[in-house]
XYZ file of N, CA and C in Angstrom:
402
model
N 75.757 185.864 134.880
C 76.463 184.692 135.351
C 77.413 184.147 134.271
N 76.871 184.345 133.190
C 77.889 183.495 131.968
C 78.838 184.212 131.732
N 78.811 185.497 131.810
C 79.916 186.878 131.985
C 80.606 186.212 133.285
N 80.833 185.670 134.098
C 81.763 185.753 134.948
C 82.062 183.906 134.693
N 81.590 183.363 134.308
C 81.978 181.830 133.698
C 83.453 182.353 133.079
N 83.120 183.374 132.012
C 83.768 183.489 130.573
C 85.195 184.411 131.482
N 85.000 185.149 131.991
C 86.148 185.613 132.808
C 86.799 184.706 133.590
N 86.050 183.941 134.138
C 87.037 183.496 135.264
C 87.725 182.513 134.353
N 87.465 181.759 133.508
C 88.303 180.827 132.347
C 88.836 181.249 131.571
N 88.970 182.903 130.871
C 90.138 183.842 130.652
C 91.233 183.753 131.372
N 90.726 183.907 132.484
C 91.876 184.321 133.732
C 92.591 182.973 133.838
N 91.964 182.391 134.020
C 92.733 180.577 134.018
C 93.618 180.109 133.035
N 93.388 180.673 131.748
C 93.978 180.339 130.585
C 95.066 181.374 130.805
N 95.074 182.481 131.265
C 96.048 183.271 131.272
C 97.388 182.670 132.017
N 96.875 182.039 133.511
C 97.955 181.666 133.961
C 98.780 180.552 133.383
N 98.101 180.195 132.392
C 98.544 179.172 132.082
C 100.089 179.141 130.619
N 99.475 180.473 130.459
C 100.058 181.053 129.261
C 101.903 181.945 129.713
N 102.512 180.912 130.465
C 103.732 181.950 131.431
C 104.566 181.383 130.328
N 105.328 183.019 130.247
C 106.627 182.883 129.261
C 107.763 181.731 129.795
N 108.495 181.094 128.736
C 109.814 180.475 129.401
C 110.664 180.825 128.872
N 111.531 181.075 129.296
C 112.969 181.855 128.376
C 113.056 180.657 127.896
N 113.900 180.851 127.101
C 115.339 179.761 126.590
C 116.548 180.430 125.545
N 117.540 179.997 126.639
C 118.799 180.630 125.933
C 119.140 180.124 124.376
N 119.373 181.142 122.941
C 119.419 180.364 122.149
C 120.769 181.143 121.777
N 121.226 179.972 120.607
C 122.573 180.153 119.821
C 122.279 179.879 118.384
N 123.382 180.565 117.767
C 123.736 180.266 115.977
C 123.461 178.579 116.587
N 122.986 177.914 115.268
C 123.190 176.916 114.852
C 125.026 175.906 114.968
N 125.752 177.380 114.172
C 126.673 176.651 114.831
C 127.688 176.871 116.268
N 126.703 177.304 116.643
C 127.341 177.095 118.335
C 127.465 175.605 118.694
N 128.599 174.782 119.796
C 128.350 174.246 120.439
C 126.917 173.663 121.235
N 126.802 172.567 121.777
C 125.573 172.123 122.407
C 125.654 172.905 123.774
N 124.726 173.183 124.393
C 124.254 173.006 125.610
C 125.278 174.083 126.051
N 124.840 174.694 127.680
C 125.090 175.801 128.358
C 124.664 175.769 129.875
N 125.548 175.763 130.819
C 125.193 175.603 131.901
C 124.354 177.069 132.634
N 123.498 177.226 133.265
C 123.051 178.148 133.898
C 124.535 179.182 134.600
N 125.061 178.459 135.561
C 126.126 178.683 135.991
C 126.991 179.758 134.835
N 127.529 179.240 133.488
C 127.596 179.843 132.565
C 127.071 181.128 132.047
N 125.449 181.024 132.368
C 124.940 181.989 131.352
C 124.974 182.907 132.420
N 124.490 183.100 133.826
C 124.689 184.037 134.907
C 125.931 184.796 134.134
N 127.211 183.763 134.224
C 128.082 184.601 134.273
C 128.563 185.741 132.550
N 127.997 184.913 131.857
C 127.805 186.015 130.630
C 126.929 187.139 130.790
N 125.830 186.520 131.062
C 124.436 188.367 131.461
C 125.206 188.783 132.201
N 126.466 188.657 133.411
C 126.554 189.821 134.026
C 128.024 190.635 133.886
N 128.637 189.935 132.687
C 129.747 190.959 131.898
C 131.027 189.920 132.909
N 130.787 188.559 133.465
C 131.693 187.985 134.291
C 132.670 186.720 132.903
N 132.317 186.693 131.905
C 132.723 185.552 131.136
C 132.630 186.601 129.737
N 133.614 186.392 129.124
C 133.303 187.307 127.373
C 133.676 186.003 126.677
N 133.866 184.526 127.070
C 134.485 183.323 125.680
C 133.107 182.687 126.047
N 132.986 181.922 125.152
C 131.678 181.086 125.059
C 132.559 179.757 124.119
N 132.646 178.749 124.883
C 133.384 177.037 124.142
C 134.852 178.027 123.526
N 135.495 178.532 124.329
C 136.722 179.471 123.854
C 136.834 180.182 122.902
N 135.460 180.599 122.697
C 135.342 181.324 120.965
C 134.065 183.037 121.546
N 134.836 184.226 121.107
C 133.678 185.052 120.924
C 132.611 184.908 120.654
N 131.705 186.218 121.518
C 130.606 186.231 120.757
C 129.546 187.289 120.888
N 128.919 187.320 120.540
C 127.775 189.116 120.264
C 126.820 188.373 121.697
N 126.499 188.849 122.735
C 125.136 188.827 123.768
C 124.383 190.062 123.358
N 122.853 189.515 122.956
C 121.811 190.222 123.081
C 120.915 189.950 124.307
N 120.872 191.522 124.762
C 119.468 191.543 125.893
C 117.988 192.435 125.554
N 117.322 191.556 126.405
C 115.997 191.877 125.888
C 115.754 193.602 126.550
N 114.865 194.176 126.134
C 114.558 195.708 127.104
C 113.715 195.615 128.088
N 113.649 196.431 129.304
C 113.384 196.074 130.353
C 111.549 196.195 130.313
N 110.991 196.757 129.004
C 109.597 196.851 128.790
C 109.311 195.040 128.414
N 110.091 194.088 128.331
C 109.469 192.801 128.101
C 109.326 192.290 128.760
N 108.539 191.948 129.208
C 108.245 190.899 130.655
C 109.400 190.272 130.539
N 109.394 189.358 130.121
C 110.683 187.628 129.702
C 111.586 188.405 130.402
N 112.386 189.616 130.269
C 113.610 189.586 130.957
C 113.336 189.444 132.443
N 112.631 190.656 132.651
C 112.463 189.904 134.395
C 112.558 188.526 134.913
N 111.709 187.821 134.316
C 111.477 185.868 134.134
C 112.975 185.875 134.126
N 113.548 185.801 132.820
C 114.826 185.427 132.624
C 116.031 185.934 133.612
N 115.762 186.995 134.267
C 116.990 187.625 135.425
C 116.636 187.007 136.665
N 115.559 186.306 137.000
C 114.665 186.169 138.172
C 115.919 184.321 138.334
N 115.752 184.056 136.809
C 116.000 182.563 137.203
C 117.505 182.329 136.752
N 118.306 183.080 136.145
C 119.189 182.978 135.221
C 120.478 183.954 136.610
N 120.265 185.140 136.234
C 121.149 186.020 137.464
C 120.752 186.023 138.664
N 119.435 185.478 139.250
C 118.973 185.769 140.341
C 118.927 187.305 140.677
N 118.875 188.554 139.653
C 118.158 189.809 139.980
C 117.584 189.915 139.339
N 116.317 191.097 140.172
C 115.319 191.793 140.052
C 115.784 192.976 138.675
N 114.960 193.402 137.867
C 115.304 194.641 136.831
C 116.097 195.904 137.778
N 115.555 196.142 139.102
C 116.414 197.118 139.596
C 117.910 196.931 139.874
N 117.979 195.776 140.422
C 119.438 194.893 140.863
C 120.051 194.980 139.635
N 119.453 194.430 139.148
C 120.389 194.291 137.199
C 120.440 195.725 136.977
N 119.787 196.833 137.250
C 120.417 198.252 136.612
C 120.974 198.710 137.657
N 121.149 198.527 139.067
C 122.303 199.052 139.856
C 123.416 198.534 139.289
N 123.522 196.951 139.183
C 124.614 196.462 138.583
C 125.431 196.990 138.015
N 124.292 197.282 136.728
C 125.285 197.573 135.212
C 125.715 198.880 135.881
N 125.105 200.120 136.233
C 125.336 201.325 136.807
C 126.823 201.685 136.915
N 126.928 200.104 138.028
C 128.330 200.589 138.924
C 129.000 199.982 138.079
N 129.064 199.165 137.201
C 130.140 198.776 136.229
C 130.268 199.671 135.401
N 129.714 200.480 134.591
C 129.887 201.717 133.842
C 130.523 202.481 135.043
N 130.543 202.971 135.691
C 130.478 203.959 136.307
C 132.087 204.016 136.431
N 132.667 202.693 137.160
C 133.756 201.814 137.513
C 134.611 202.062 136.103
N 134.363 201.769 135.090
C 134.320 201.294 133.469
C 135.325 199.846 133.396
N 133.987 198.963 134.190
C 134.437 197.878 134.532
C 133.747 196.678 133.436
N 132.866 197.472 132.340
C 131.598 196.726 131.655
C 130.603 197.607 131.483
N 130.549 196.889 130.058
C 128.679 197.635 129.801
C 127.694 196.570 129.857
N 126.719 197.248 129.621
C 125.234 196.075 129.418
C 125.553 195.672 128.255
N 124.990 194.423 127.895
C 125.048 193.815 126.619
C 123.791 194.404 125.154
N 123.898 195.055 124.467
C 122.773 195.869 123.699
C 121.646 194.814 123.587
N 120.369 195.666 123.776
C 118.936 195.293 123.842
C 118.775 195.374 122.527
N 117.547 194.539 122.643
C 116.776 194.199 121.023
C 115.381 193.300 121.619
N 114.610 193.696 120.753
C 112.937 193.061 120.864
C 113.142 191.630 120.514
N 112.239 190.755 121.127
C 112.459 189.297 120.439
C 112.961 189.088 119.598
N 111.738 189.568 118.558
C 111.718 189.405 117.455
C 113.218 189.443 116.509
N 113.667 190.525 117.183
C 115.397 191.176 116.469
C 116.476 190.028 117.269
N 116.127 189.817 118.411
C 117.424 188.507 118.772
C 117.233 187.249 118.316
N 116.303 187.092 117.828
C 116.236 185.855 117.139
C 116.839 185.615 115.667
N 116.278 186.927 114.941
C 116.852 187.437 113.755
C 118.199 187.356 113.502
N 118.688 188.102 114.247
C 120.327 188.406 115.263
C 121.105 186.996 114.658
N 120.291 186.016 116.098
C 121.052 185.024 116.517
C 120.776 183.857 115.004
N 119.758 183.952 114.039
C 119.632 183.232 113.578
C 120.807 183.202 112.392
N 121.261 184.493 112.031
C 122.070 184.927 110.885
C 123.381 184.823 111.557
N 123.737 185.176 112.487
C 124.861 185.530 113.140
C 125.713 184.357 113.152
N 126.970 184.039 113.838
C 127.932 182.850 113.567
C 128.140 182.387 115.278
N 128.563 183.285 116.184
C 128.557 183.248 116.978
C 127.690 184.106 118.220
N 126.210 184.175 118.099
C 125.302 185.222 118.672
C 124.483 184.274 119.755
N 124.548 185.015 120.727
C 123.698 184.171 121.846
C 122.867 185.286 122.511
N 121.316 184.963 122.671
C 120.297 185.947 122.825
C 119.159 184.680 123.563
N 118.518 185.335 124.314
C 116.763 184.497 124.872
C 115.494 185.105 123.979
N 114.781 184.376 124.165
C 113.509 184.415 124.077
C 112.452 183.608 124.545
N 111.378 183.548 124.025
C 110.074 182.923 124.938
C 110.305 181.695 123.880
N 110.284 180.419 124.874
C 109.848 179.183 124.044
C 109.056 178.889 122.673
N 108.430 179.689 122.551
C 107.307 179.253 121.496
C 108.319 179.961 120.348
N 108.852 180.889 120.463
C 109.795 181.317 119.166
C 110.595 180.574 118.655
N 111.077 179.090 118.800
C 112.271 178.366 118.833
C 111.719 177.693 117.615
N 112.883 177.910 116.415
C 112.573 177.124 115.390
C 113.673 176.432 114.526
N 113.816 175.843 113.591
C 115.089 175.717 113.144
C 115.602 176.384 112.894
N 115.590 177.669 112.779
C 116.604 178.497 112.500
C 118.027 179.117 113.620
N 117.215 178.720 115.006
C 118.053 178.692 115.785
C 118.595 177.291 116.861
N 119.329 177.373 117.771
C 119.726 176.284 118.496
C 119.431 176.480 119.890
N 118.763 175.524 120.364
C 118.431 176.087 122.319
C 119.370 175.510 122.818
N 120.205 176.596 123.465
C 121.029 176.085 124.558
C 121.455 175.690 126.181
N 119.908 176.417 126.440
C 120.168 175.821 127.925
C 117.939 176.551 127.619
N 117.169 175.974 128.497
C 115.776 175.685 129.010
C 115.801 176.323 130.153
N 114.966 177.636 130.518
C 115.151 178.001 132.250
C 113.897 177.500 132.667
């Protein structure tokens, strides 16, 4: 019985434990980022960010968070997002924006001048700037 106490309050804590993206930037980026916005950067529709370049990092499709993050951000599924990119290569209308593990877009974005990358909430520190909360 105490074996299934101890599971079922695993399991509870688990749900409780859901990634949240959040879009981050260099420090010196501009404030704030509309969703509207970031759609249109993940999907190769916008290349200026506050009229200024900039490097997009995406996560690989082995991290959970991107799904989360395409689910609420582009409104596609990992398959939708690789037909996408597909036919834009294909077209040579756009590429995907290069993947990197958390850990490396944060890195990325923390050194970088103009770098905009996600990650899971709990990574957010001063070293970077949150620009939009999904």
């Amino acid at each position: 019985m105490k074996e299934i106490v101890t599971a079922a309050f695993g399991m509870l804590l688990s749900l409780n434990a859901v990634a949240a993206p959040v879009v981050i930037g260099s420090p010196s980026l501009p404030d704030g980022i509309s969703v509207s916005d970031v759609k249109k950067i993940y999907l190769g529709k916008k290349s200026k960010f506050n009229g200024g370049d900039f490097t997009l990092l995406e996560l690989p499709a082995s991290d959970p968070l991107k799904a989360d993050f395409h689910k609420t951000a582009t409104k596609k599924s990992l398959s939708q997002l690789e037909a996408y990119w597909s036919k834009k290569l294909f077209t040579g209308k756009g590429t995907p924006p290069p993947e990197a593990n958390q850990n490396d877009v944060k890195a990325q974005v923390a050194s970088g001048s103009n770098v905009v990358g996600y990650v899971d909430e709990s990574m957010v520190d001063e070293s970077v700037k949150v620009l939009l909360k999904l």
